[in-house]
PDB file of C-alpha atoms in Angstrom:
ATOM      1  CA  MET A 241      78.950 124.170 122.585  1.00  0.00           C
ATOM      2  CA  LYS A 242      78.377 125.440 119.056  1.00  0.00           C
ATOM      3  CA  LEU A 243      81.060 123.418 117.271  1.00  0.00           C
ATOM      4  CA  SER A 244      83.562 120.624 117.835  1.00  0.00           C
ATOM      5  CA  VAL A 245      86.682 120.295 115.685  1.00  0.00           C
ATOM      6  CA  CYS A 246      87.278 116.548 115.291  1.00  0.00           C
ATOM      7  CA  VAL A 247      90.941 115.588 114.767  1.00  0.00           C
ATOM      8  CA  PRO A 248      91.968 111.932 114.358  1.00  0.00           C
ATOM      9  CA  THR A 249      95.741 111.619 114.282  1.00  0.00           C
ATOM     10  CA  TYR A 250      98.460 108.974 114.123  1.00  0.00           C
ATOM     11  CA  ASN A 251     102.197 109.507 113.623  1.00  0.00           C
ATOM     12  CA  HIS A 252     101.676 113.067 112.416  1.00  0.00           C
ATOM     13  CA  GLU A 253     104.542 114.780 114.263  1.00  0.00           C
ATOM     14  CA  ARG A 254     105.535 116.630 111.085  1.00  0.00           C
ATOM     15  CA  TYR A 255     102.032 117.977 110.539  1.00  0.00           C
ATOM     16  CA  ILE A 256      99.950 118.184 113.717  1.00  0.00           C
ATOM     17  CA  GLY A 257     101.310 121.581 114.791  1.00  0.00           C
ATOM     18  CA  GLN A 258     100.234 123.207 111.534  1.00  0.00           C
ATOM     19  CA  MET A 259      96.822 121.537 111.809  1.00  0.00           C
ATOM     20  CA  LEU A 260      96.299 122.876 115.341  1.00  0.00           C
ATOM     21  CA  ASP A 261      97.541 126.340 114.354  1.00  0.00           C
ATOM     22  CA  GLY A 262      94.953 126.407 111.560  1.00  0.00           C
ATOM     23  CA  ALA A 263      92.195 125.543 114.038  1.00  0.00           C
ATOM     24  CA  LEU A 264      93.329 127.902 116.782  1.00  0.00           C
ATOM     25  CA  MET A 265      93.510 130.865 114.382  1.00  0.00           C
ATOM     26  CA  GLN A 266      89.798 130.565 113.574  1.00  0.00           C
ATOM     27  CA  VAL A 267      87.884 133.803 114.187  1.00  0.00           C
ATOM     28  CA  THR A 268      84.332 133.029 115.320  1.00  0.00           C
ATOM     29  CA  ASP A 269      81.480 134.626 117.214  1.00  0.00           C
ATOM     30  CA  PHE A 270      80.740 131.269 118.868  1.00  0.00           C
ATOM     31  CA  GLU A 271      82.557 128.863 121.161  1.00  0.00           C
ATOM     32  CA  PHE A 272      84.294 125.837 119.714  1.00  0.00           C
ATOM     33  CA  GLU A 273      86.395 123.023 121.096  1.00  0.00           C
ATOM     34  CA  ILE A 274      89.123 120.887 119.543  1.00  0.00           C
ATOM     35  CA  VAL A 275      88.598 117.162 120.179  1.00  0.00           C
ATOM     36  CA  ILE A 276      91.707 115.238 119.189  1.00  0.00           C
ATOM     37  CA  GLY A 277      92.367 111.515 119.339  1.00  0.00           C
ATOM     38  CA  ASP A 278      95.889 110.170 118.990  1.00  0.00           C
ATOM     39  CA  ASP A 279      95.856 106.474 118.121  1.00  0.00           C
ATOM     40  CA  ALA A 280      98.996 105.516 120.096  1.00  0.00           C
ATOM     41  CA  SER A 281     101.470 107.262 117.817  1.00  0.00           C
ATOM     42  CA  THR A 282     105.038 105.973 117.976  1.00  0.00           C
ATOM     43  CA  ASP A 283     106.511 109.413 117.223  1.00  0.00           C
ATOM     44  CA  ALA A 284     106.317 112.762 119.033  1.00  0.00           C
ATOM     45  CA  THR A 285     102.691 113.514 118.103  1.00  0.00           C
ATOM     46  CA  PRO A 286     101.338 113.063 121.677  1.00  0.00           C
ATOM     47  CA  ASP A 287     104.037 115.344 123.121  1.00  0.00           C
ATOM     48  CA  ILE A 288     103.200 118.064 120.605  1.00  0.00           C
ATOM     49  CA  ILE A 289      99.501 117.781 121.464  1.00  0.00           C
ATOM     50  CA  ARG A 290     100.263 118.075 125.196  1.00  0.00           C
ATOM     51  CA  ALA A 291     102.311 121.203 124.551  1.00  0.00           C
ATOM     52  CA  TYR A 292      99.397 122.789 122.666  1.00  0.00           C
ATOM     53  CA  GLN A 293      97.039 121.802 125.470  1.00  0.00           C
ATOM     54  CA  GLU A 294      99.218 123.587 128.031  1.00  0.00           C
ATOM     55  CA  LYS A 295      99.214 126.763 125.939  1.00  0.00           C
ATOM     56  CA  ASN A 296      95.452 126.577 125.275  1.00  0.00           C
ATOM     57  CA  PRO A 297      93.822 125.380 128.499  1.00  0.00           C
ATOM     58  CA  GLY A 298      90.179 124.456 128.129  1.00  0.00           C
ATOM     59  CA  ARG A 299      90.186 124.670 124.333  1.00  0.00           C
ATOM     60  CA  ILE A 300      91.656 121.250 123.489  1.00  0.00           C
ATOM     61  CA  ARG A 301      90.225 117.924 124.686  1.00  0.00           C
ATOM     62  CA  ALA A 302      92.736 115.198 123.877  1.00  0.00           C
ATOM     63  CA  PHE A 303      92.388 111.433 123.973  1.00  0.00           C
ATOM     64  CA  LEU A 304      95.981 110.208 123.934  1.00  0.00           C
ATOM     65  CA  HIS A 305      95.639 106.449 123.669  1.00  0.00           C
ATOM     66  CA  SER A 306      98.455 104.307 125.042  1.00  0.00           C
ATOM     67  CA  GLU A 307      97.340 101.406 122.840  1.00  0.00           C
ATOM     68  CA  ASN A 308      96.267 101.542 119.209  1.00  0.00           C
ATOM     69  CA  GLN A 309      92.487 101.347 119.104  1.00  0.00           C
ATOM     70  CA  GLY A 310      92.500  99.141 116.021  1.00  0.00           C
ATOM     71  CA  PRO A 311      91.296  97.145 114.366  1.00  0.00           C
ATOM     72  CA  LYS A 312      94.620  95.684 113.217  1.00  0.00           C
ATOM     73  CA  GLU A 313      92.928  93.548 110.584  1.00  0.00           C
ATOM     74  CA  PRO A 314      91.838  94.034 107.937  1.00  0.00           C
ATOM     75  CA  ARG A 315      94.309  96.810 107.181  1.00  0.00           C
ATOM     76  CA  GLU A 316      91.633  98.700 105.224  1.00  0.00           C
ATOM     77  CA  PHE A 317      89.946  99.419 108.593  1.00  0.00           C
ATOM     78  CA  ALA A 318      93.036 100.961 110.206  1.00  0.00           C
ATOM     79  CA  GLY A 319      92.214 103.796 112.594  1.00  0.00           C
ATOM     80  CA  ARG A 320      88.481 103.063 112.507  1.00  0.00           C
ATOM     81  CA  ASN A 321      87.885 102.748 116.240  1.00  0.00           C
ATOM     82  CA  ASN A 322      89.769 105.946 117.084  1.00  0.00           C
ATOM     83  CA  VAL A 323      87.615 107.905 114.616  1.00  0.00           C
ATOM     84  CA  LEU A 324      84.313 106.438 115.798  1.00  0.00           C
ATOM     85  CA  GLN A 325      85.167 107.176 119.440  1.00  0.00           C
ATOM     86  CA  LEU A 326      86.081 110.742 118.505  1.00  0.00           C
ATOM     87  CA  LEU A 327      82.887 111.341 116.556  1.00  0.00           C
ATOM     88  CA  LYS A 328      80.906 110.302 119.614  1.00  0.00           C
ATOM     89  CA  ALA A 329      83.045 112.507 121.886  1.00  0.00           C
ATOM     90  CA  CYS A 330      82.150 115.633 119.874  1.00  0.00           C
ATOM     91  CA  LYS A 331      79.366 117.439 121.741  1.00  0.00           C
ATOM     92  CA  GLY A 332      79.006 120.525 119.539  1.00  0.00           C
ATOM     93  CA  GLU A 333      75.898 121.359 117.541  1.00  0.00           C
ATOM     94  CA  TYR A 334      78.198 121.163 114.519  1.00  0.00           C
ATOM     95  CA  VAL A 335      81.343 119.136 113.814  1.00  0.00           C
ATOM     96  CA  ALA A 336      84.275 120.205 111.631  1.00  0.00           C
ATOM     97  CA  MET A 337      86.582 117.407 110.490  1.00  0.00           C
ATOM     98  CA  CYS A 338      90.318 117.777 109.947  1.00  0.00           C
ATOM     99  CA  GLU A 339      92.725 114.875 110.106  1.00  0.00           C
ATOM    100  CA  GLY A 340      96.046 115.499 111.794  1.00  0.00           C
ATOM    101  CA  ASP A 341      98.031 115.779 108.564  1.00  0.00           C
ATOM    102  CA  ASP A 342      95.732 118.335 106.889  1.00  0.00           C
ATOM    103  CA  TYR A 343      95.205 121.988 107.842  1.00  0.00           C
ATOM    104  CA  TRP A 344      93.063 125.073 107.316  1.00  0.00           C
ATOM    105  CA  THR A 345      94.249 128.295 105.713  1.00  0.00           C
ATOM    106  CA  ASP A 346      91.242 130.619 106.046  1.00  0.00           C
ATOM    107  CA  PRO A 347      90.676 132.076 109.551  1.00  0.00           C
ATOM    108  CA  LEU A 348      86.984 132.587 108.753  1.00  0.00           C
ATOM    109  CA  LYS A 349      86.346 129.050 107.508  1.00  0.00           C
ATOM    110  CA  LEU A 350      84.337 127.895 110.525  1.00  0.00           C
ATOM    111  CA  GLN A 351      82.399 131.152 110.759  1.00  0.00           C
ATOM    112  CA  LYS A 352      81.364 130.986 107.088  1.00  0.00           C
ATOM    113  CA  GLN A 353      80.236 127.388 107.232  1.00  0.00           C
ATOM    114  CA  VAL A 354      78.363 127.716 110.516  1.00  0.00           C
ATOM    115  CA  GLU A 355      76.581 130.852 109.308  1.00  0.00           C
ATOM    116  CA  PHE A 356      75.522 128.942 106.191  1.00  0.00           C
ATOM    117  CA  LEU A 357      74.147 125.980 108.134  1.00  0.00           C
ATOM    118  CA  ASP A 358      72.428 128.248 110.663  1.00  0.00           C
ATOM    119  CA  ALA A 359      70.681 130.064 107.799  1.00  0.00           C
ATOM    120  CA  ASN A 360      69.784 126.883 105.872  1.00  0.00           C
ATOM    121  CA  PRO A 361      68.241 124.274 108.178  1.00  0.00           C
ATOM    122  CA  ASP A 362      67.518 121.942 105.243  1.00  0.00           C
ATOM    123  CA  PHE A 363      71.264 121.440 104.722  1.00  0.00           C
ATOM    124  CA  ALA A 364      73.079 118.768 106.733  1.00  0.00           C
ATOM    125  CA  ILE A 365      76.624 119.309 105.432  1.00  0.00           C
ATOM    126  CA  SER A 366      78.817 122.153 104.228  1.00  0.00           C
ATOM    127  CA  HIS A 367      82.118 121.649 102.389  1.00  0.00           C
ATOM    128  CA  HIS A 368      84.645 123.704 100.439  1.00  0.00           C
ATOM    129  CA  ASN A 369      87.483 123.379  97.987  1.00  0.00           C
ATOM    130  CA  VAL A 370      90.980 122.565  99.246  1.00  0.00           C
ATOM    131  CA  LEU A 371      94.447 122.517  97.751  1.00  0.00           C
ATOM    132  CA  VAL A 372      95.908 119.016  97.338  1.00  0.00           C
ATOM    133  CA  THR A 373      99.654 118.792  97.902  1.00  0.00           C
ATOM    134  CA  TYR A 374     101.998 115.834  97.500  1.00  0.00           C
ATOM    135  CA  GLU A 375     104.910 114.773  99.667  1.00  0.00           C
ATOM    136  CA  ASP A 376     106.691 113.327  96.620  1.00  0.00           C
ATOM    137  CA  GLY A 377     106.707 116.684  94.850  1.00  0.00           C
ATOM    138  CA  SER A 378     103.939 115.960  92.360  1.00  0.00           C
ATOM    139  CA  SER A 379     102.106 119.017  91.079  1.00  0.00           C
ATOM    140  CA  GLU A 380      99.546 120.429  93.478  1.00  0.00           C
ATOM    141  CA  HIS A 381      95.963 120.950  92.363  1.00  0.00           C
ATOM    142  CA  PHE A 382      92.534 121.770  93.726  1.00  0.00           C
ATOM    143  CA  PHE A 383      90.349 118.970  95.065  1.00  0.00           C
ATOM    144  CA  ASN A 384      87.145 120.156  93.400  1.00  0.00           C
ATOM    145  CA  ALA A 385      86.672 120.948  89.730  1.00  0.00           C
ATOM    146  CA  PRO A 386      85.442 124.406  88.651  1.00  0.00           C
ATOM    147  CA  ASP A 387      82.028 122.924  87.813  1.00  0.00           C
ATOM    148  CA  GLN A 388      81.448 121.416  91.267  1.00  0.00           C
ATOM    149  CA  LYS A 389      77.755 121.825  92.105  1.00  0.00           C
ATOM    150  CA  ALA A 390      76.793 124.402  94.728  1.00  0.00           C
ATOM    151  CA  VAL A 391      74.138 122.051  96.074  1.00  0.00           C
ATOM    152  CA  SER A 392      74.436 118.260  96.108  1.00  0.00           C
ATOM    153  CA  SER A 393      72.391 115.450  97.601  1.00  0.00           C
ATOM    154  CA  ILE A 394      72.709 111.872  98.753  1.00  0.00           C
ATOM    155  CA  GLU A 395      71.953 110.771  95.190  1.00  0.00           C
ATOM    156  CA  ASP A 396      75.235 112.292  94.006  1.00  0.00           C
ATOM    157  CA  ILE A 397      77.085 110.199  96.588  1.00  0.00           C
ATOM    158  CA  LEU A 398      75.156 107.049  95.726  1.00  0.00           C
ATOM    159  CA  GLU A 399      76.333 107.526  92.134  1.00  0.00           C
ATOM    160  CA  ASP A 400      79.802 106.810  93.597  1.00  0.00           C
ATOM    161  CA  LYS A 401      80.997 110.395  93.334  1.00  0.00           C
ATOM    162  CA  TRP A 402      83.402 111.708  95.957  1.00  0.00           C
ATOM    163  CA  PHE A 403      83.562 115.490  96.044  1.00  0.00           C
ATOM    164  CA  MET A 404      84.120 116.399  99.706  1.00  0.00           C
ATOM    165  CA  ALA A 405      87.643 116.591 101.099  1.00  0.00           C
ATOM    166  CA  THR A 406      87.500 115.435 104.717  1.00  0.00           C
ATOM    167  CA  ALA A 407      89.245 118.600 105.923  1.00  0.00           C
ATOM    168  CA  SER A 408      86.400 120.655 104.449  1.00  0.00           C
ATOM    169  CA  TRP A 409      83.455 119.103 106.294  1.00  0.00           C
ATOM    170  CA  VAL A 410      81.262 121.005 108.711  1.00  0.00           C
ATOM    171  CA  TYR A 411      78.093 119.077 109.478  1.00  0.00           C
ATOM    172  CA  ARG A 412      75.150 118.969 111.846  1.00  0.00           C
ATOM    173  CA  ASN A 413      76.106 116.636 114.675  1.00  0.00           C
ATOM    174  CA  HIS A 414      73.743 113.784 113.876  1.00  0.00           C
ATOM    175  CA  PHE A 415      75.804 111.282 115.870  1.00  0.00           C
ATOM    176  CA  VAL A 416      75.479 113.110 119.177  1.00  0.00           C
ATOM    177  CA  LYS A 417      71.969 111.649 119.466  1.00  0.00           C
ATOM    178  CA  HIS A 418      72.004 108.767 116.987  1.00  0.00           C
ATOM    179  CA  ASP A 419      74.006 105.557 116.726  1.00  0.00           C
ATOM    180  CA  PHE A 420      75.948 104.673 113.599  1.00  0.00           C
ATOM    181  CA  ALA A 421      74.024 102.623 111.038  1.00  0.00           C
ATOM    182  CA  ASP A 422      74.404  98.869 111.406  1.00  0.00           C
ATOM    183  CA  TRP A 423      76.227  98.579 108.065  1.00  0.00           C
ATOM    184  CA  HIS A 424      78.821 101.201 109.061  1.00  0.00           C
ATOM    185  CA  ALA A 425      80.962  98.728 111.022  1.00  0.00           C
ATOM    186  CA  LYS A 426      81.423  96.592 107.898  1.00  0.00           C
ATOM    187  CA  ALA A 427      82.390  99.455 105.586  1.00  0.00           C
ATOM    188  CA  ALA A 428      86.115  99.955 104.962  1.00  0.00           C
ATOM    189  CA  ALA A 429      85.532 103.434 103.508  1.00  0.00           C
ATOM    190  CA  GLY A 430      84.790 105.103 106.827  1.00  0.00           C
ATOM    191  CA  ASP A 431      84.545 108.633 105.435  1.00  0.00           C
ATOM    192  CA  TRP A 432      81.961 107.482 102.881  1.00  0.00           C
ATOM    193  CA  ALA A 433      79.992 105.727 105.619  1.00  0.00           C
ATOM    194  CA  VAL A 434      79.858 108.888 107.727  1.00  0.00           C
ATOM    195  CA  ILE A 435      78.892 111.169 104.840  1.00  0.00           C
ATOM    196  CA  ILE A 436      76.159 108.841 103.563  1.00  0.00           C
ATOM    197  CA  GLN A 437      74.489 108.840 106.972  1.00  0.00           C
ATOM    198  CA  LEU A 438      74.746 112.631 107.179  1.00  0.00           C
ATOM    199  CA  ALA A 439      73.539 113.208 103.625  1.00  0.00           C
ATOM    200  CA  ALA A 440      70.462 111.132 104.420  1.00  0.00           C
ATOM    201  CA  GLN A 441      69.514 113.978 106.812  1.00  0.00           C
ATOM    202  CA  GLY A 442      69.686 116.899 104.352  1.00  0.00           C
ATOM    203  CA  LYS A 443      71.362 118.662 101.450  1.00  0.00           C
ATOM    204  CA  ILE A 444      75.058 119.422 100.918  1.00  0.00           C
ATOM    205  CA  GLY A 445      76.299 122.987 100.354  1.00  0.00           C
ATOM    206  CA  TYR A 446      79.593 123.924  98.668  1.00  0.00           C
ATOM    207  CA  PHE A 447      81.953 126.904  98.997  1.00  0.00           C
ATOM    208  CA  PRO A 448      84.214 127.148  95.913  1.00  0.00           C
ATOM    209  CA  GLU A 449      86.981 129.083  97.659  1.00  0.00           C
ATOM    210  CA  PRO A 450      89.872 126.910  98.907  1.00  0.00           C
ATOM    211  CA  MET A 451      90.075 127.145 102.699  1.00  0.00           C
ATOM    212  CA  GLY A 452      92.451 124.323 103.545  1.00  0.00           C
ATOM    213  CA  VAL A 453      95.138 121.901 102.409  1.00  0.00           C
ATOM    214  CA  TYR A 454      94.869 118.138 101.957  1.00  0.00           C
ATOM    215  CA  ARG A 455      98.243 116.413 102.079  1.00  0.00           C
ATOM    216  CA  LYS A 456      98.844 113.179 100.214  1.00  0.00           C
ATOM    217  CA  HIS A 457     101.774 111.141 101.444  1.00  0.00           C
ATOM    218  CA  SER A 458     102.989 107.557 101.684  1.00  0.00           C
ATOM    219  CA  ALA A 459     101.482 106.966 105.139  1.00  0.00           C
ATOM    220  CA  GLY A 460      97.977 107.988 104.096  1.00  0.00           C
ATOM    221  CA  LEU A 461      95.118 105.475 103.987  1.00  0.00           C
ATOM    222  CA  SER A 462      94.345 106.420 100.391  1.00  0.00           C
ATOM    223  CA  ASN A 463      97.257 104.187  99.434  1.00  0.00           C
ATOM    224  CA  VAL A 464      95.490 101.206 101.019  1.00  0.00           C
ATOM    225  CA  HIS A 465      92.113 102.175  99.582  1.00  0.00           C
ATOM    226  CA  ALA A 466      93.489 101.834  96.073  1.00  0.00           C
ATOM    227  CA  ASN A 467      91.955 100.924  92.724  1.00  0.00           C
ATOM    228  CA  THR A 468      94.164  97.819  92.660  1.00  0.00           C
ATOM    229  CA  ASN A 469      92.842  96.491  95.967  1.00  0.00           C
ATOM    230  CA  GLN A 470      90.221  93.869  95.073  1.00  0.00           C
ATOM    231  CA  LYS A 471      89.088  93.365  98.675  1.00  0.00           C
ATOM    232  CA  PHE A 472      88.420  97.085  98.996  1.00  0.00           C
ATOM    233  CA  TRP A 473      86.392  97.115  95.761  1.00  0.00           C
ATOM    234  CA  GLN A 474      84.284  94.208  97.007  1.00  0.00           C
ATOM    235  CA  ASN A 475      83.781  95.939 100.337  1.00  0.00           C
ATOM    236  CA  ARG A 476      82.657  99.153  98.636  1.00  0.00           C
ATOM    237  CA  ARG A 477      80.203  97.228  96.487  1.00  0.00           C
ATOM    238  CA  ASP A 478      78.785  95.544  99.584  1.00  0.00           C
ATOM    239  CA  MET A 479      78.526  98.919 101.317  1.00  0.00           C
ATOM    240  CA  PHE A 480      76.401 100.426  98.533  1.00  0.00           C
ATOM    241  CA  GLU A 481      74.168  97.369  98.536  1.00  0.00           C
ATOM    242  CA  ASN A 482      73.694  97.603 102.315  1.00  0.00           C
ATOM    243  CA  VAL A 483      73.055 101.344 102.107  1.00  0.00           C
ATOM    244  CA  GLY A 484      70.317 100.750  99.558  1.00  0.00           C
ATOM    245  CA  LYS A 485      68.499  98.451 101.976  1.00  0.00           C
ATOM    246  CA  TRP A 486      69.070 100.893 104.855  1.00  0.00           C
ATOM    247  CA  LEU A 487      67.465 103.660 102.791  1.00  0.00           C
ATOM    248  CA  GLY A 488      64.387 101.509 102.240  1.00  0.00           C
ATOM    249  CA  ASN A 489      65.208 100.834  98.567  1.00  0.00           C
ATOM    250  CA  ARG A 490      64.163 104.403  97.707  1.00  0.00           C
ATOM    251  CA  TYR A 491      67.262 104.954  95.583  1.00  0.00           C
ATOM    252  CA  ASP A 492      67.382 101.605  93.775  1.00  0.00           C
ATOM    253  CA  ALA A 493      67.545 103.240  90.332  1.00  0.00           C
ATOM    254  CA  VAL A 494      70.766 105.030  91.272  1.00  0.00           C
ATOM    255  CA  ILE A 495      72.344 102.275  93.360  1.00  0.00           C
ATOM    256  CA  SER A 496      71.704  99.549  90.767  1.00  0.00           C
ATOM    257  CA  LYS A 497      73.873 101.452  88.267  1.00  0.00           C
ATOM    258  CA  THR A 498      76.615 101.865  90.858  1.00  0.00           C
ATOM    259  CA  LEU A 499      76.522  98.153  91.721  1.00  0.00           C
ATOM    260  CA  ALA A 500      76.724  97.245  88.030  1.00  0.00           C
ATOM    261  CA  ARG A 501      79.943  99.256  87.656  1.00  0.00           C
ATOM    262  CA  TYR A 502      81.454  97.521  90.674  1.00  0.00           C
ATOM    263  CA  ASP A 503      80.430  94.117  89.361  1.00  0.00           C
ATOM    264  CA  GLU A 504      82.131  94.927  86.053  1.00  0.00           C
ATOM    265  CA  GLN A 505      85.347  95.932  87.806  1.00  0.00           C
ATOM    266  CA  LEU A 506      85.280  92.884  90.073  1.00  0.00           C
ATOM    267  CA  SER A 507      84.843  90.630  87.051  1.00  0.00           C
ATOM    268  CA  LEU A 508      88.012  92.171  85.576  1.00  0.00           C
ATOM    269  CA  PHE A 509      89.879  91.307  88.774  1.00  0.00           C
ATOM    270  CA  GLU A 510      88.664  87.724  88.406  1.00  0.00           C
ATOM    271  CA  LYS A 511      89.858  87.549  84.788  1.00  0.00           C
ATOM    272  CA  ILE A 512      93.269  88.925  85.719  1.00  0.00           C
ATOM    273  CA  GLY A 513      93.571  86.477  88.593  1.00  0.00           C
ATOM    274  CA  SER A 514      92.513  83.414  86.593  1.00  0.00           C
TER     275      SER A 514
END
């Protein structure tokens, strides 16, 4: 299998159909599968997935869990186990990520990104711009700035920069043969943990054209992973420290600056709380 589309979903009945339509409309010269994991949704999401499976036999592999895979605590880790199981279930040479409430708008998205990675074996990840929309009616905008670099590296990520919308990832399937790093299980920012491990394998290529939509709404995890959440800040700081050790201290110059910024922010939390 050339590519697996990885789709974690939970209570996305309003969105999952549009996500699946965006995947099924992809025009490619290679085979791809859709691997979807529903984390025991309490709405109609599983029924919608079943209906799509019936219409697209053999294309969609669905894991419709009857119990939430957890962990329940801490809340910052919500959905973690469903995602990790899904990543391991993806058997394609490449993996494209798209959470159940986001969707793709360009029918050639997968073809473009796979062609790029095929032609550039020193790149581990490809990403693109997306449109960010808001459920509350806030003004939409693009995820990436006009000056987003065409080529990035793990050092950019270790500087605590986040420039890859999850719905834009296509990456070489490192996890089909390798376990997750030991520090991954302790990291609340699961998307960061995945990308750091992938970026350690090669460069990151960027397509400036928007090829998808990232929805922001009240049920999204970004509301838990907030700048006001002291526990999350401490966890992120710990993650960067653990990553530095995992990388053999080769990036200490970069990581030390990142840790200093987190220490400064954490000290402000302490002052506010005292």
